[in-house]
Amino acid sequence: MTRSVLMCRPEYYRIDYEINPWMRRANAVDGPVADRQWDSLVTLLRGSGVDVLLVPQAANVPDMVFTANAGVVLGRRFIPSNFRFPERQPEAGLFVEWFEDHGFQVGTVHEPHYWEGEGDVLDAGDAVFAGFRFRTHAGALDHLDEILGKPVHRLELTNPRFYHLDTCFFPLGGGRIVYYPGAFTAQGLALIETSFRDTFAVPEVEANRFACNAVVAGRSHVILNSGCPATEAALQQWGFTPLATPMDEFIKAGGSVKCLLLTMDSFGG
Ligand code: ARG
């Protein structure tokens, strides 16, 4: 359950380059619609009791809105990412500056491997799960093991459309997982099945609508993209209240609800 997040208002959000299979420069963002979708997400988060902190966007980093990739927060410590693509690398310094200004201690243990923060490293309560291959190098996870102080289970990602773990894997706490089987190896699927008590395998059509890229907000709300009825039904069966909100303008860049926030209170922090 998330109580505090860092987000970035989409002031300069655009599709300027193509670094994942969702992005097409020709498929331009509709600015006013993106603003409305982002505002609605913030309203739902705040209405669910989540504290939303804001970092200002710089003009040269259109993907900075996806704050999940900034790094991970451990209590009052911030461990910054090492972005894979040069297009996103200038974000790192901007996030570090924000965390320093807000009194966080900043670590640098990720060198020399690339890794993309909470996009690929998710806290599931007793254990941490980390995705690797497309944006996080497996070697980076050795360094993370040392600092997270929890076992880190590795999951190799196999499908370039699901290039970050948070696009296909959504731990809800209490032994529950929503995930997309088409994004993992047979070994990864076996690990998921044995690690969680209640599992919901998202159908492909809803995985493509980023059903897994969701957040538990407050006690029992789950905020996710609209158009995922099977996932919503599964969430209801588990006693959650799904709050669906359109995120299409962000899916143009390969992200949805979860990508747009960095949790400030994960990893036992
Ligand atoms: N366009 C961004 C990229 O490719 C989207 C990032 C989505 N973030 C996430 N946590 N899945 O880097």
Coordinates of C-alpha atoms and ligand atoms in Angstrom, one line a residue:
M1 CA 0.0 0.0 0.0
T2 CA 1.4 3.3 -1.1
R3 CA 1.1 6.5 1.1
S4 CA 3.5 8.9 -0.5
V5 CA 4.8 9.3 -4.1
L6 CA 6.9 11.6 -6.2
M7 CA 5.5 12.8 -9.5
C8 CA 6.4 15.2 -12.3
R9 CA 3.8 17.4 -14.0
P10 CA 3.9 16.8 -17.8
E11 CA 5.0 20.3 -18.8
Y12 CA 7.4 19.2 -21.5
Y13 CA 6.1 15.6 -22.1
R14 CA 6.5 14.7 -25.8
I15 CA 7.5 11.8 -28.0
D16 CA 10.8 13.1 -29.3
Y17 CA 12.6 9.7 -29.7
E18 CA 11.8 6.0 -29.9
I19 CA 13.5 3.9 -27.2
N20 CA 10.7 1.3 -26.7
P21 CA 8.3 -0.4 -29.1
W22 CA 5.4 1.8 -28.0
M23 CA 7.0 5.1 -28.9
R24 CA 6.4 6.6 -32.4
R25 CA 7.4 10.1 -33.1
A26 CA 4.5 10.4 -35.6
N27 CA 2.1 9.5 -32.7
A28 CA 2.3 12.9 -31.1
V29 CA 1.1 13.6 -27.6
D30 CA -2.1 15.6 -27.2
G31 CA -0.8 18.1 -24.6
P32 CA -4.1 19.2 -23.1
V33 CA -5.5 15.6 -22.9
A34 CA -2.2 14.4 -21.3
D35 CA -2.5 17.2 -18.7
R36 CA -6.1 16.2 -17.9
Q37 CA -5.2 12.5 -17.6
W38 CA -2.3 13.3 -15.3
D39 CA -4.4 15.7 -13.2
S40 CA -7.1 13.0 -12.8
L41 CA -4.5 10.5 -11.6
V42 CA -3.3 13.0 -9.0
T43 CA -6.9 13.7 -7.9
L44 CA -7.5 9.9 -7.5
L45 CA -4.3 9.4 -5.6
R46 CA -4.9 12.4 -3.2
G47 CA -8.5 11.2 -2.8
S48 CA -7.2 7.8 -1.7
G49 CA -5.1 9.4 1.0
V50 CA -1.8 9.4 -0.9
D51 CA 0.6 12.4 -0.4
V52 CA 1.8 13.6 -3.8
L53 CA 5.1 15.4 -4.0
L54 CA 6.2 17.1 -7.1
V55 CA 9.5 17.5 -9.0
P56 CA 9.6 20.2 -11.8
Q57 CA 10.2 18.9 -15.3
A58 CA 13.0 20.3 -17.4
A59 CA 12.4 21.1 -21.1
N60 CA 15.1 18.7 -22.5
V61 CA 13.8 15.5 -20.8
P62 CA 10.3 14.7 -22.1
D63 CA 10.2 11.3 -20.3
M64 CA 11.0 12.7 -16.9
V65 CA 7.2 12.4 -16.1
F66 CA 7.9 8.7 -15.6
T67 CA 9.4 9.2 -12.1
A68 CA 9.4 5.5 -11.3
N69 CA 12.6 5.3 -13.2
A70 CA 14.4 7.9 -11.1
G71 CA 15.8 5.3 -8.7
V72 CA 14.6 3.8 -5.4
V73 CA 13.9 5.5 -2.1
L74 CA 14.9 3.7 1.2
G75 CA 13.8 5.7 4.1
R76 CA 15.8 8.9 3.9
R77 CA 18.2 7.5 1.3
F78 CA 17.8 7.8 -2.5
I79 CA 19.6 5.4 -4.8
P80 CA 19.6 7.0 -8.3
S81 CA 19.2 5.0 -11.5
N82 CA 21.8 4.7 -14.2
F83 CA 19.6 5.2 -17.3
R84 CA 20.3 2.9 -20.2
F85 CA 19.6 5.4 -23.0
P86 CA 21.4 8.7 -23.5
E87 CA 18.0 10.4 -24.1
R88 CA 17.1 9.9 -20.5
Q89 CA 20.5 10.2 -18.8
P90 CA 20.1 13.9 -18.1
E91 CA 17.2 13.1 -15.8
A92 CA 19.5 11.5 -13.3
G93 CA 21.1 14.8 -12.1
L94 CA 17.8 16.5 -11.9
F95 CA 16.3 13.8 -9.6
V96 CA 19.5 13.8 -7.5
E97 CA 19.3 17.5 -7.0
W98 CA 15.6 17.3 -5.9
F99 CA 16.5 14.6 -3.3
E100 CA 19.5 16.5 -2.0
D101 CA 17.4 19.6 -1.7
H102 CA 14.8 17.6 0.3
G103 CA 17.4 16.4 2.8
F104 CA 17.9 12.8 1.4
Q105 CA 21.2 11.1 1.5
V106 CA 22.2 10.1 -2.1
G107 CA 23.9 6.8 -2.8
T108 CA 25.9 5.9 -5.9
V109 CA 26.2 2.1 -5.6
H110 CA 24.8 1.3 -9.1
E111 CA 28.0 1.9 -11.1
P112 CA 28.9 0.6 -13.6
H113 CA 25.8 -1.2 -14.8
Y114 CA 22.6 0.4 -16.1
W115 CA 19.4 0.0 -14.2
E116 CA 16.2 2.0 -14.1
G117 CA 15.0 2.2 -10.5
E118 CA 11.5 1.2 -9.5
G119 CA 10.6 0.5 -13.1
D120 CA 12.5 -2.8 -12.6
V121 CA 12.7 -3.2 -8.8
L122 CA 9.5 -3.8 -6.9
D123 CA 8.9 -4.5 -3.2
A124 CA 6.5 -7.4 -2.6
G125 CA 6.7 -7.3 1.2
D126 CA 8.8 -10.2 2.3
A127 CA 10.9 -10.1 -0.8
V128 CA 12.0 -7.7 -3.6
F129 CA 11.6 -8.7 -7.3
A130 CA 13.8 -7.3 -9.9
G131 CA 13.4 -7.5 -13.7
F132 CA 16.4 -7.4 -16.0
R133 CA 17.5 -7.5 -19.6
F134 CA 16.0 -4.5 -21.5
R135 CA 16.7 -1.6 -19.1
T136 CA 18.4 -3.1 -16.1
H137 CA 21.6 -5.2 -16.4
A138 CA 21.6 -8.3 -14.3
G139 CA 25.0 -7.1 -12.9
A140 CA 23.3 -4.0 -11.3
L141 CA 21.3 -6.3 -9.1
D142 CA 24.4 -7.5 -7.2
H143 CA 24.8 -4.0 -5.9
L144 CA 21.2 -3.6 -5.1
D145 CA 21.1 -6.8 -3.1
E146 CA 23.7 -5.3 -0.8
I147 CA 21.8 -2.1 -0.1
L148 CA 18.2 -3.3 0.0
G149 CA 18.7 -5.6 2.9
K150 CA 16.1 -8.0 1.6
P151 CA 16.3 -11.0 -0.7
V152 CA 16.1 -9.9 -4.3
H153 CA 14.4 -12.4 -6.7
R154 CA 15.5 -12.0 -10.3
L155 CA 13.1 -12.2 -13.2
E156 CA 14.4 -12.1 -16.7
L157 CA 12.1 -10.2 -19.1
T158 CA 11.5 -11.7 -22.5
N159 CA 9.1 -9.4 -24.4
P160 CA 10.3 -6.0 -25.6
R161 CA 6.8 -4.5 -25.2
F162 CA 7.1 -5.3 -21.5
Y163 CA 10.6 -3.9 -21.0
H164 CA 10.3 -2.8 -17.4
L165 CA 9.1 -5.1 -14.6
D166 CA 6.3 -2.7 -13.6
T167 CA 4.7 -3.1 -17.1
C168 CA 4.0 -6.8 -16.4
F169 CA 4.2 -7.5 -12.7
F170 CA 2.1 -5.8 -10.0
P171 CA 2.5 -7.1 -6.4
L172 CA -0.4 -6.0 -4.2
G173 CA 0.8 -7.2 -0.8
G174 CA -0.7 -10.0 1.2
G175 CA 0.7 -12.6 -1.2
R176 CA -1.2 -11.3 -4.2
I177 CA 0.2 -10.7 -7.7
V178 CA -1.3 -9.5 -11.0
Y179 CA 1.1 -10.3 -13.8
Y180 CA 1.3 -10.9 -17.6
P181 CA 2.7 -14.5 -18.3
G182 CA 3.7 -13.5 -21.8
A183 CA 6.6 -11.4 -20.4
F184 CA 8.5 -14.0 -18.5
T185 CA 10.7 -17.2 -19.0
A186 CA 9.3 -20.6 -17.8
Q187 CA 11.7 -20.3 -14.9
G188 CA 10.3 -16.9 -14.0
L189 CA 6.7 -18.1 -14.2
A190 CA 7.5 -20.9 -11.8
L191 CA 9.1 -18.5 -9.4
I192 CA 6.0 -16.2 -9.5
E193 CA 3.6 -19.2 -9.0
T194 CA 5.5 -20.4 -5.9
S195 CA 6.2 -17.0 -4.4
F196 CA 2.6 -15.7 -4.3
R197 CA -0.5 -17.2 -2.8
D198 CA -3.1 -15.5 -5.0
T199 CA -2.2 -14.9 -8.6
F200 CA -4.1 -13.3 -11.5
A201 CA -2.8 -13.8 -15.0
V202 CA -3.7 -10.7 -17.1
P203 CA -5.0 -11.5 -20.6
E204 CA -2.9 -10.1 -23.4
V205 CA -5.4 -7.5 -24.5
E206 CA -5.4 -6.0 -21.0
A207 CA -1.6 -6.3 -20.6
N208 CA -1.4 -4.2 -23.7
R209 CA -3.6 -1.7 -21.9
F210 CA -1.0 -1.7 -19.1
A211 CA -3.3 -3.4 -16.6
C212 CA -0.2 -4.4 -14.6
N213 CA 1.0 -0.9 -14.4
A214 CA -1.1 0.0 -11.4
V215 CA -0.9 1.1 -7.8
V216 CA -2.5 0.2 -4.5
A217 CA -3.5 3.6 -3.1
G218 CA -4.5 4.0 0.6
R219 CA -6.1 0.9 2.2
S220 CA -7.9 -0.7 -0.7
H221 CA -8.0 1.4 -3.8
V222 CA -6.2 0.2 -7.0
I223 CA -5.7 2.9 -9.7
L224 CA -5.3 1.6 -13.2
N225 CA -5.9 2.5 -16.8
S226 CA -9.4 2.2 -18.1
G227 CA -10.5 -0.7 -20.4
C228 CA -9.3 -3.6 -18.3
P229 CA -12.5 -5.3 -17.1
A230 CA -11.1 -8.7 -16.4
T231 CA -8.4 -7.3 -14.2
E232 CA -10.9 -5.0 -12.4
A233 CA -13.1 -8.1 -11.7
A234 CA -10.1 -10.0 -10.2
L235 CA -9.3 -7.0 -8.0
Q236 CA -12.8 -6.8 -6.8
Q237 CA -12.8 -10.5 -5.9
W238 CA -9.8 -9.8 -3.7
G239 CA -11.7 -7.0 -2.0
F240 CA -10.0 -4.0 -3.7
T241 CA -11.9 -1.1 -5.2
P242 CA -10.6 -0.5 -8.8
L243 CA -10.5 3.1 -9.9
A244 CA -10.0 3.2 -13.6
T245 CA -8.9 6.4 -15.4
P246 CA -7.8 6.9 -19.0
M247 CA -4.0 7.0 -19.5
D248 CA -3.8 6.7 -23.3
E249 CA -1.6 9.7 -23.8
F250 CA 1.1 8.2 -21.6
I251 CA 0.8 4.7 -23.1
K252 CA 2.0 6.5 -26.3
A253 CA 5.4 6.6 -24.6
G254 CA 5.1 3.1 -23.1
G255 CA 3.9 4.0 -19.6
S256 CA 0.8 4.3 -17.4
V257 CA -0.2 4.8 -13.8
K258 CA 2.8 3.1 -12.0
C259 CA 5.4 4.6 -14.3
L260 CA 4.2 8.1 -13.4
L261 CA 5.0 7.7 -9.7
L262 CA 8.0 6.9 -7.6
T263 CA 6.9 5.4 -4.2
M264 CA 8.5 7.2 -1.3
D265 CA 7.7 4.6 1.3
S266 CA 8.6 1.3 -0.3
F267 CA 11.3 -1.2 0.8
G268 CA 10.4 -0.8 4.5
G269 CA 11.4 2.9 4.4
Ligands
ARG1 N1 9.3 6.4 -22.5 C1 9.8 5.9 -21.3 C2 11.0 5.0 -21.5 O1 11.0 4.3 -22.5 C3 8.7 5.2 -20.5 C4 9.1 4.7 -19.2 C5 8.1 3.9 -18.5 N2 8.4 3.7 -17.2 C6 8.2 2.5 -16.5 N3 8.5 2.5 -15.2 N4 7.8 1.4 -17.1 O2 11.9 5.0 -20.8

